[in-house]
């Protein structure tokens, strides 16, 4: 007795809609949740054909389905991945998910149907799909704009380089043919002109490099900074040897990064450390690393590149990271974009760069880089 | 089946008149060159080559030209029975790796990015001419 009462309570108070049909497709038992879902009064649906709950146009089909189901009854779900609709008393249709279970009592066949109104779920899915489409469209736009920028930068630099190449080539030719006839001032002017052309070529190349930090960036991947440092030092072997520089470093971690840009970063910092050395002392460069956290609790790798070179006045700290800012005039080689590139790279990697220094006493450049970067999961088809 | 030559007949294909001038000036410094001809684009190049009497010993080919660019011209030359043994050295402003690959796959004999300095250009032309002159003297050339 108790169990029957419990079961009855379960049936009547279930939040899912539940109904039972007989072999003729008549509703012989229906719970309150189902009646409410379909907009009927208590008892209104008793002994009514199940087709009342099916939209008009689907009714003929449904009868056929029922016959087929009766011949081969087995538990099944309906409406998953499809648009299955039911109809309320007032004629309005709504999407449902239905699961059917056949059972037999005294050789009579019945079917239990569990019904969920998935209107809200569908709306949410549609909203998500819309957002996804918007994001994809936005991302496509971004890609297109990026490509345009890249083309522009490449074409500008290419077209700008051509006249420069001519200036240098003809200037060079002039030197070859007429140098002796030029006189001291003439020679000087010619040399200055050619130097200026070379500087301009370097500037254009550097600008191209700078713009490519965004337009040609590859995606983030685990990068072994030890390996990067080794490779950069290997590339710089000649410079290191010539200057007699001594380079020490802490072990460096593996972080999520853009591999080319990590190389550029270390290349710039190390080449600066060696370039701005004292004339008559052995340049010493020390690279240290530790973990710090940013304001959001993210782990950052803090890398310090310390040299014993000429240093600089830190009141220029902001300026040196701007494009083309140089503190030394034209005394040292380079266009002044190296640190701007380092800063852009650091910021792209969720960190930053700053410097500590005293004139005559060397400089320490401090770079922070996020250890982990968000990598979007490639699109998978959802059910 | 060319008669033994003492020096190279060189053909420059480049759409930029100033570059043609610079290249031929640089070539003039080389003792291996005999005669220099010039064409402005791929179409002119192919027409020139089909005149048997004028066939050069070496072609210096720019990649980016109007009316049939260097890539197309290179392809045509290297698939033509009569022309494919003429060495073609690409001389271009491009330093793109894609262009290097394309040149190689089309059968180009070498790839040089135009240098900025005239001295460099002279040195390069000197080396190119010496190499292909020596090759042209070998009794059993491939092909």
XYZ file of C-alpha atoms in Angstrom:
526
model
C 0.000 0.000 0.000
C 2.667 2.409 1.050
C 4.652 1.728 -2.084
C 1.654 2.390 -4.316
C 1.082 5.686 -2.604
C 4.748 6.635 -3.033
C 4.700 5.693 -6.681
C 1.493 7.554 -7.267
C 2.994 10.595 -5.576
C 6.094 10.293 -7.741
C 3.937 10.169 -10.823
C 1.635 13.007 -9.881
C 4.262 15.376 -8.547
C 7.034 14.725 -11.071
C 8.197 17.923 -12.738
C 8.646 16.102 -16.022
C 5.514 15.497 -18.036
C 4.582 11.819 -17.947
C 1.761 10.062 -19.733
C 0.765 6.545 -20.550
C -0.993 5.415 -23.723
C -2.622 2.129 -24.625
C -2.301 0.253 -27.856
C -4.959 2.395 -29.484
C -2.956 5.504 -28.673
C -5.382 6.731 -26.029
C -4.014 8.552 -23.011
C -4.982 6.440 -20.061
C -2.857 8.132 -17.419
C -1.313 11.598 -17.387
C 0.374 13.570 -14.640
C -0.350 17.135 -13.639
C 2.936 18.417 -15.042
C 1.993 17.146 -18.499
C -1.515 18.589 -18.304
C -0.111 21.967 -17.332
C 2.599 21.783 -19.972
C -0.043 21.277 -22.666
C -2.450 23.792 -21.127
C -5.261 21.409 -20.196
C -7.478 21.230 -17.105
C -7.175 18.285 -14.785
C -8.643 15.197 -16.449
C -9.315 16.882 -19.764
C -6.933 14.620 -21.608
C -8.115 11.311 -20.093
C -8.857 8.781 -22.827
C -8.120 11.312 -25.515
C -5.979 10.225 -28.499
C -2.310 11.127 -28.175
C -2.581 12.851 -31.549
C -4.286 15.778 -29.768
C -0.831 16.703 -28.534
C 0.791 16.444 -31.921
C 0.756 19.389 -34.357
C -1.813 18.931 -37.142
C 0.590 18.397 -39.995
C 2.522 15.761 -38.081
C -0.522 13.709 -37.064
C -0.753 11.320 -40.011
C 2.954 10.573 -39.654
C 2.606 10.030 -35.965
C -0.076 7.382 -36.328
C 2.221 5.486 -38.629
C 5.050 5.809 -36.115
C 2.821 4.410 -33.421
C 1.949 1.399 -35.503
C 5.601 0.814 -36.264
C 6.521 1.227 -32.636
C 3.846 -1.247 -31.561
C 5.278 -3.867 -33.878
C 8.774 -3.368 -32.506
C 8.531 -1.738 -29.126
C 11.770 -0.699 -27.457
C 12.802 2.225 -25.274
C 13.812 5.143 -27.345
C 14.368 8.850 -27.193
C 12.826 11.205 -29.682
C 13.581 14.772 -30.448
C 17.272 14.600 -29.674
C 19.106 16.587 -32.339
C 15.880 17.131 -34.257
C 13.171 19.694 -33.984
C 10.282 17.819 -32.422
C 7.234 19.881 -31.728
C 4.107 19.359 -29.630
C 0.927 21.435 -29.577
C -0.909 22.969 -26.649
C -4.635 23.241 -26.105
C -4.579 26.772 -27.475
C -2.962 25.599 -30.695
C 0.494 27.023 -29.972
C 3.411 24.743 -30.756
C 6.495 24.244 -28.616
C 9.657 22.123 -28.887
C 9.929 18.980 -26.798
C 12.229 16.139 -26.006
C 10.432 12.824 -25.531
C 11.546 9.416 -24.357
C 9.313 6.398 -24.801
C 9.250 3.181 -22.811
C 6.977 0.295 -23.717
C 5.648 -2.068 -21.048
C 3.176 -4.890 -20.914
C 0.611 -5.690 -18.249
C -1.618 -8.740 -18.580
C -0.693 -9.044 -22.240
C -1.764 -5.511 -22.907
C 0.797 -3.235 -24.408
C 1.276 0.260 -23.077
C 3.726 3.070 -23.660
C 5.050 5.560 -21.108
C 6.190 8.867 -22.502
C 8.458 11.253 -20.540
C 8.185 14.739 -21.998
C 10.325 17.810 -21.424
C 9.490 21.263 -22.693
C 12.784 22.441 -24.177
C 11.686 25.915 -25.246
C 14.131 27.627 -22.909
C 16.951 25.264 -23.732
C 16.399 25.845 -27.432
C 16.420 29.584 -26.942
C 19.688 29.353 -25.074
C 21.163 27.159 -27.770
C 20.050 29.592 -30.426
C 21.539 32.499 -28.462
C 24.819 30.655 -28.121
C 24.857 29.777 -31.791
C 24.189 33.394 -32.679
C 27.004 34.583 -30.457
C 29.291 32.025 -31.973
C 28.406 33.208 -35.456
C 28.991 36.800 -34.459
C 32.355 35.924 -32.973
C 33.335 34.024 -36.089
C 32.297 36.913 -38.297
C 34.273 39.282 -36.088
C 37.264 37.010 -36.188
C 37.064 36.788 -39.985
C 36.957 40.565 -40.177
C 39.973 40.816 -37.952
C 41.854 38.334 -40.066
C 41.006 40.213 -43.237
C 42.001 43.536 -41.706
C 45.242 42.029 -40.472
C 46.056 40.681 -43.905
C 45.351 44.065 -45.415
C 47.676 45.679 -42.908
C 50.336 43.155 -43.597
C 50.091 43.677 -47.336
C 50.195 47.394 -46.837
C 53.245 47.202 -44.633
C 55.012 44.859 -47.012
C 54.176 46.824 -50.147
C 55.050 50.159 -48.524
C 58.362 48.867 -47.341
C 59.062 47.217 -50.673
C 58.174 50.300 -52.700
C 60.037 52.537 -50.289
C 63.132 50.390 -50.502
C 63.369 50.568 -54.250
C 64.351 54.220 -54.617
C 66.749 53.805 -51.712
C 68.414 50.936 -53.433
C 68.852 53.114 -56.501
C 70.283 55.949 -54.455
C 72.823 53.627 -52.946
C 73.617 51.873 -56.187
C 74.129 55.032 -58.224
C 75.854 56.780 -55.350
C 78.184 53.852 -55.093
C 78.778 53.952 -58.825
C 79.498 57.641 -58.636
C 82.042 56.985 -55.927
C 83.688 54.363 -58.076
C 83.899 56.482 -61.163
C 84.435 59.959 -59.877
C 85.805 59.787 -56.363
C 89.136 61.340 -57.201
C 87.539 64.185 -59.092
C 85.237 65.077 -56.217
C 87.442 66.932 -53.851
C 87.254 66.561 -50.086
C 83.964 68.241 -49.543
C 82.385 66.403 -52.464
C 83.536 63.085 -51.058
C 82.200 63.990 -47.639
C 78.788 64.974 -48.990
C 78.541 61.836 -51.066
C 79.436 59.647 -48.093
C 76.867 61.393 -45.912
C 74.202 60.897 -48.560
C 74.932 57.217 -48.814
C 74.962 56.831 -45.033
C 71.580 58.481 -44.843
C 70.225 56.075 -47.439
C 71.509 53.106 -45.429
C 69.914 54.478 -42.275
C 66.636 54.887 -44.059
C 66.754 51.306 -45.296
C 67.322 50.121 -41.746
C 64.449 52.229 -40.475
C 62.062 50.808 -43.030
C 63.115 47.255 -42.231
C 62.672 47.888 -38.538
C 59.218 49.363 -39.068
C 58.297 46.309 -41.058
C 59.566 44.083 -38.253
C 57.580 46.095 -35.734
C 54.357 45.860 -37.714
C 54.877 42.147 -38.209
C 54.784 41.606 -34.466
C 51.024 41.766 -34.783
C 50.332 40.914 -38.390
C 52.594 37.890 -38.624
C 52.342 36.586 -35.100
C 52.007 32.846 -34.843
C 49.840 31.370 -32.124
C 51.072 30.715 -28.622
C 52.713 27.384 -27.918
C 54.969 25.951 -25.220
C 58.415 27.451 -25.760
C 61.570 26.410 -23.966
C 63.282 29.701 -23.147
C 66.539 27.845 -22.358
C 66.600 26.650 -25.923
C 65.757 30.082 -27.276
C 68.584 31.651 -25.299
C 71.032 29.011 -26.508
C 70.033 29.632 -30.111
C 70.301 33.395 -29.782
C 73.754 33.095 -28.191
C 74.773 30.796 -30.979
C 73.599 33.325 -33.589
C 75.516 36.031 -31.756
C 78.656 33.956 -31.415
C 80.811 36.342 -33.424
C 79.649 39.423 -31.544
C 80.155 37.702 -28.216
C 83.644 36.559 -29.138
C 84.723 39.896 -30.545
C 83.597 41.744 -27.458
C 84.910 39.088 -25.108
C 81.583 39.175 -23.341
C 80.932 36.812 -20.457
C 77.355 35.632 -20.226
C 75.823 33.860 -17.251
C 72.268 32.732 -16.846
C 69.800 31.033 -14.541
C 67.853 28.102 -15.931
C 64.917 29.482 -17.867
C 61.428 27.980 -17.851
C 59.115 26.713 -20.536
C 56.248 29.142 -21.093
C 53.386 29.631 -23.533
C 54.766 32.068 -26.078
C 55.233 32.977 -29.699
C 58.562 31.368 -30.553
C 59.832 33.896 -33.105
C 59.046 36.769 -30.809
C 60.880 35.191 -27.905
C 63.935 35.053 -30.096
C 63.539 38.675 -31.076
C 63.181 39.609 -27.424
C 66.344 37.900 -26.275
C 68.235 38.985 -29.339
C 67.458 42.634 -28.733
C 68.173 42.565 -25.009
C 71.442 40.694 -25.342
C 72.687 42.713 -28.266
C 71.972 45.916 -26.336
C 73.718 44.566 -23.265
C 76.849 43.948 -25.284
C 76.593 46.989 -27.546
C 76.390 49.565 -24.786
C 79.513 48.398 -23.031
C 82.368 50.330 -21.503
C 85.206 50.760 -23.956
C 87.908 49.135 -21.949
C 86.303 46.561 -19.745
C 85.006 43.093 -20.306
C 81.244 43.160 -20.755
C 79.442 40.903 -18.300
C 75.831 39.945 -18.814
C 73.786 38.098 -16.225
C 70.343 36.687 -16.922
C 68.250 35.738 -13.938
C 64.722 34.426 -13.638
C 62.079 34.063 -10.975
C 58.317 33.657 -10.736
C 56.085 36.574 -9.813
C 52.348 37.202 -9.937
C 50.344 39.911 -11.598
C 47.278 41.698 -10.209
C 45.016 38.892 -11.404
C 46.979 36.135 -9.765
C 48.512 34.931 -13.022
C 51.977 33.446 -12.835
C 54.610 35.451 -14.665
C 58.202 34.660 -15.494
C 60.304 37.679 -14.520
C 63.544 37.735 -16.474
C 66.308 40.193 -15.656
C 69.082 40.986 -18.100
C 71.814 42.825 -16.257
C 74.898 44.317 -17.862
C 77.896 46.283 -16.622
C 77.934 48.746 -19.495
C 77.486 52.484 -19.757
C 74.004 52.593 -18.264
C 71.637 55.526 -18.631
C 69.723 58.096 -16.587
C 66.433 56.537 -15.549
C 64.578 59.778 -16.029
C 64.536 58.569 -19.633
C 62.953 55.287 -18.631
C 59.718 55.961 -20.505
C 61.358 57.346 -23.608
C 63.679 54.481 -24.355
C 60.825 52.088 -24.996
C 59.274 54.352 -27.597
C 59.865 53.770 -31.256
C 63.018 55.334 -32.614
C 63.989 56.905 -29.324
C 67.714 56.859 -28.811
C 69.599 58.446 -25.972
C 73.034 58.411 -27.517
C 72.504 60.288 -30.752
C 74.059 58.474 -33.640
C 77.107 57.158 -31.840
C 75.931 53.586 -31.637
C 74.655 51.498 -34.472
C 70.999 50.698 -34.674
C 67.746 52.500 -35.332
C 66.413 52.668 -31.818
C 63.500 50.331 -32.359
C 64.882 47.348 -30.450
C 63.366 48.241 -27.094
C 60.057 49.251 -28.638
C 59.928 45.785 -30.153
C 60.745 44.229 -26.765
C 57.987 46.176 -25.096
C 55.423 45.241 -27.706
C 56.372 41.593 -27.384
C 56.210 41.676 -23.587
C 52.791 43.298 -23.609
C 51.484 40.832 -26.178
C 52.541 38.108 -23.783
C 50.634 39.588 -20.893
C 53.643 41.199 -19.246
C 55.751 44.304 -19.545
C 59.302 45.615 -19.591
C 61.087 48.168 -17.508
C 64.656 49.161 -16.729
C 66.829 50.103 -13.778
C 70.084 51.887 -14.313
C 72.674 54.408 -13.246
C 74.879 56.210 -15.760
C 78.248 54.472 -15.882
C 77.062 51.560 -13.789
C 75.278 49.340 -16.247
C 71.595 48.601 -16.682
C 69.116 45.898 -15.772
C 66.211 45.249 -18.063
C 63.297 43.480 -16.417
C 60.834 41.603 -18.603
C 57.719 39.853 -17.369
C 55.905 37.265 -19.450
C 52.790 35.288 -18.574
C 53.605 31.627 -18.172
C 50.302 30.432 -19.526
C 48.334 31.879 -22.404
C 44.745 31.187 -23.280
C 44.671 28.992 -26.335
C 41.247 28.737 -27.937
C 40.048 25.166 -28.372
C 39.478 24.334 -32.026
C 35.862 24.128 -33.046
C 34.148 20.845 -32.346
C 30.684 20.103 -33.657
C 28.259 20.112 -30.794
C 25.519 17.533 -30.523
C 75.403 23.217 -80.840
C 76.982 26.642 -80.423
C 80.366 27.338 -81.855
C 83.077 27.718 -79.232
C 82.863 31.189 -77.861
C 85.600 33.060 -76.137
C 83.237 34.995 -73.955
C 79.586 35.067 -72.904
C 76.635 36.536 -74.732
C 74.423 37.753 -71.920
C 70.756 38.685 -72.013
C 69.216 40.878 -69.302
C 65.453 40.674 -68.786
C 64.191 43.368 -66.403
C 61.327 45.856 -66.633
C 63.218 48.564 -64.693
C 65.406 50.628 -67.019
C 67.676 51.777 -64.205
C 68.247 48.235 -63.044
C 69.093 47.189 -66.588
C 71.598 50.030 -66.669
C 73.143 49.071 -63.324
C 73.376 45.406 -64.245
C 74.945 46.041 -67.612
C 77.381 48.518 -66.049
C 78.329 45.909 -63.505
C 78.743 43.347 -66.275
C 81.014 45.639 -68.203
C 83.521 45.334 -65.396
C 83.631 41.604 -65.994
C 86.185 40.327 -68.436
C 84.065 37.293 -69.279
C 81.296 39.066 -71.013
C 81.257 39.616 -74.693
C 77.967 41.125 -75.593
C 74.982 42.336 -73.574
C 71.404 42.430 -74.834
C 68.353 43.699 -72.978
C 64.630 42.990 -72.989
C 61.885 44.549 -70.889
C 59.453 41.741 -70.123
C 58.738 38.041 -70.428
C 57.060 38.324 -73.798
C 60.010 40.135 -75.369
C 62.301 37.598 -73.751
C 60.634 34.595 -75.345
C 60.423 36.301 -78.725
C 64.111 37.152 -78.530
C 65.059 33.594 -77.650
C 63.198 32.092 -80.533
C 65.455 33.928 -82.937
C 68.100 31.278 -83.249
C 70.900 33.549 -84.271
C 70.602 35.598 -81.124
C 70.482 32.877 -78.487
C 72.510 33.947 -75.426
C 74.870 31.924 -73.237
C 73.342 33.289 -70.040
C 70.064 34.934 -69.077
C 69.728 37.278 -66.088
C 66.040 37.248 -65.315
C 63.960 39.520 -63.095
C 60.895 37.886 -61.561
C 58.347 40.687 -61.492
C 57.686 42.016 -64.950
C 54.513 42.974 -66.778
C 53.264 41.069 -69.829
C 54.472 37.674 -68.673
C 56.539 37.676 -65.523
C 59.838 35.951 -64.873
C 58.258 32.834 -63.397
C 56.198 32.139 -66.487
C 59.113 32.898 -68.768
C 61.395 30.615 -66.757
C 58.880 27.810 -67.000
C 58.609 28.200 -70.765
C 62.354 28.309 -71.243
C 63.054 25.250 -69.131
C 60.403 23.164 -70.859
C 61.493 24.105 -74.354
C 63.809 21.529 -75.949
C 65.809 24.174 -77.731
C 66.084 26.607 -74.839
C 66.262 24.564 -71.661
C 70.015 24.299 -71.546
C 70.575 28.018 -71.415
C 71.478 28.894 -67.806
C 68.940 31.243 -66.231
C 70.011 33.201 -63.167
C 67.173 34.932 -61.358
C 68.142 38.481 -60.358
C 65.339 40.016 -58.325
C 64.491 42.421 -55.520
C 62.447 39.740 -53.795
C 64.031 37.812 -50.956
C 60.979 35.700 -50.317
C 61.564 32.047 -49.657
C 58.524 31.201 -51.732
C 60.169 32.747 -54.777
C 63.334 30.773 -54.129
C 61.321 27.565 -54.050
C 59.402 28.478 -57.167
C 62.633 29.255 -58.999
C 64.091 25.917 -58.025
C 61.002 23.967 -58.949
C 60.862 25.614 -62.371
C 64.465 24.687 -63.097
C 66.165 28.022 -62.464
C 69.924 27.761 -62.213
C 70.475 30.253 -59.414
C 68.754 32.932 -57.369
C 70.261 36.281 -56.471
C 68.644 39.147 -54.580
C 69.740 42.450 -56.110
C 72.305 44.028 -53.819
C 72.203 47.647 -52.773
C 75.806 48.443 -53.352
C 77.221 48.729 -56.821
C 80.469 47.132 -55.722
C 78.507 44.112 -54.600
C 76.724 43.961 -57.927
C 80.034 44.003 -59.771
C 81.417 41.210 -57.620
C 78.307 39.116 -58.115
C 78.290 39.563 -61.863
C 81.973 38.714 -61.979
C 81.347 35.469 -60.120
C 78.272 34.512 -62.121
C 80.008 35.139 -65.432
C 83.141 33.253 -64.464
C 81.124 30.244 -63.351
C 78.981 29.987 -66.451
C 81.859 30.736 -68.745
C 83.792 27.818 -67.272
C 80.728 25.617 -67.560
C 80.281 26.516 -71.199
C 83.849 25.382 -71.860
C 83.400 21.915 -70.389
C 83.391 19.218 -73.065
C 80.593 17.057 -71.626
C 77.884 19.321 -70.308
C 74.816 17.582 -68.894
C 71.757 17.578 -71.131
